[in-house]
């Protein structure tokens, strides 16, 4: 091969990879911007063929490569399949028990799966088909393809299931000027013809008789699936006749419910803000009519459905509430508490006492008034010069505060104009308190492992969290250490957006106790800010539970990975942050198998359960399934059991003492077991004894959720059912040995019941669980015997004259297969009576038919002969 030929090959490969990159980019753009989704993915030579909802398809391939492997993770079971074949490996659909993503991946040409026992990914025996692979999980497909340098790139694409499936809005939504909800809650949108005004605000000068509309309320909206980008779609309000409302429908991502957070590309949690703007079709002459019906319905609002790309996704129950334009509108009276903004944590911050605190960075404020048309902020007089010196800028209602301005104050003028063109010119100033400096990137220490374990002493189930800071504080510079003279300069906080941490916080601040280290490096004496230097602070303790009813458990507590921050501030009134230590805390629970061991009632991973009767009900007991492992203070009697349904019917009801009352309509059929193997899981709630979730008291719903979050569950297992009399039979002994051949009937027409002359078993018996009961009229009677001596393993036997069995009773009837030969018990055994004197000798089968109290029938036979 010449050098040129080699170069041509390289050029072809580079061109192919560049083309692949272009296709991936085009496909990703189509999905993100156009709302398209994947309808089909097929393995082909070199990679994949991806079909898209708009009818196009893409061959994402690399020449000479094997077809890509397609991995599917079952949404319900979590089982992993590769190219349509189940592997027997399982992954969760989200975070696993170890709080890790269990999604498999390819490395060194092999698939790696997460091993729960090893708590790590392990190399499997499954070879990857090629470099490219796709993982289908949680309704999305993730393509893994090599780029020009051979480095793997990932692209996440929604499947059909990720197209918009539902929109949730308040029922009977009425869009008014400040509120959303039922019509009675929303106030009509205000409007007016304005006076001429040389207005300097963002919306520009106002002409005489210009029609102005006031503020319009915002509705909360939720989409499914949550990653659907509603802002990229065409939204309209359409009535049942197909008429489109003269409004522009605006969807704004809402990471935090019920508050406007500004522009984002898409919502992170499926929550959106929905509002409208009037189009030019709405005028002063028709605003009070255009959204109302005609004729008899002239006073009623038209009802609209919200349409996405022309398709209605809600009921026709959305109204827009307006009223006639105002004829005279007084200037808006400024009030500090109507000025607000949404902080970085999603909390609404309102002005108070003529002041409002702004963080470092850019903040957009809004003023709430139904008659407001436009507003903006300026700094006037001496505050203009001070703002310029500090670098604080105002643009419309947006204020930018640099780090250098931390801790300063400025007086701002809020300019407002209402729908009548009347400007507010008096008492419209507010003090802006510029928050102290903050640290964006804290120093992080090693994670604290906090494992919630069962214990009879509840304070040991949820002991105090002890965080070891190590040498993090001693490494701070001398000036920082010297600046801390008071304990109130320290605080342990969490981000307002952090959910699920086990301890409740007060405004995101935890009650904490500080300690020094002793000579062995363990928790020592309490740290005192007045006497001890900051560098000697080593441990932080956060109390969790005093007892089951007095604790600081958060109402949304659950296992997971969390981060707390030790915030250290200077001694100024604004409290500038001078140091911050990030303290990861991993809240975990043990695996079910860490707490309990299977008993000897299991055989090769299957639990054997013999049915027992209660009147005529069939029960099994699960109390013998597990026992607590050595050193584990867990009560196996508190294990709960759940059984899979069969054909969507429950197989039983779990009651007290781990007894399961079986549903005989499902488990039984034709006096036999229809389903002898049941699938079950065992679970154990570590916090089951807890009676309150905070010191303020108990709430059943929240308590239930907390207990469920800290419940550990076994793998699914099989319960093998045994019927009550399974293994029961009739036997005939001769000299202690069971006769396997034919048993002779004596000359007097009898087979003797079991006796033990010289301690040798002789005669006919019922045998069950290695015990025998002699067959005679005392033990098998017209009424069930009550004496224990006449029972077998606690079960009493009645003959054909006895009533139906109940509880621990078993009815037995005898048959020979010869119509003229009947059998009955006497004091010494069985008597055979033959009504046909012409056939005095015969050979036949003696069959015992047993029926237990639950309705199961058993048969046992021996050969008999009359000579």
CSV table of C-alpha atoms in Angstrom, one decimal, residues 514-519 521-527 539:
chain,number,residue,atom,x,y,z
A,514,UNK,CA,-18.8,22.3,69.1
A,515,UNK,CA,-16.0,20.2,70.7
A,516,UNK,CA,-12.3,20.1,70.9
A,517,UNK,CA,-10.3,16.8,70.5
A,518,UNK,CA,-8.9,14.9,73.4
A,519,UNK,CA,-5.4,13.4,73.6
A,521,UNK,CA,-8.0,12.6,68.8
A,522,UNK,CA,-11.6,11.7,69.9
A,523,UNK,CA,-14.3,14.1,71.0
A,524,UNK,CA,-13.2,16.0,74.0
A,525,UNK,CA,-14.3,19.0,76.0
A,526,UNK,CA,-16.7,21.6,74.6
A,527,UNK,CA,-15.2,24.3,72.5
A,539,UNK,CA,-15.8,18.2,66.2
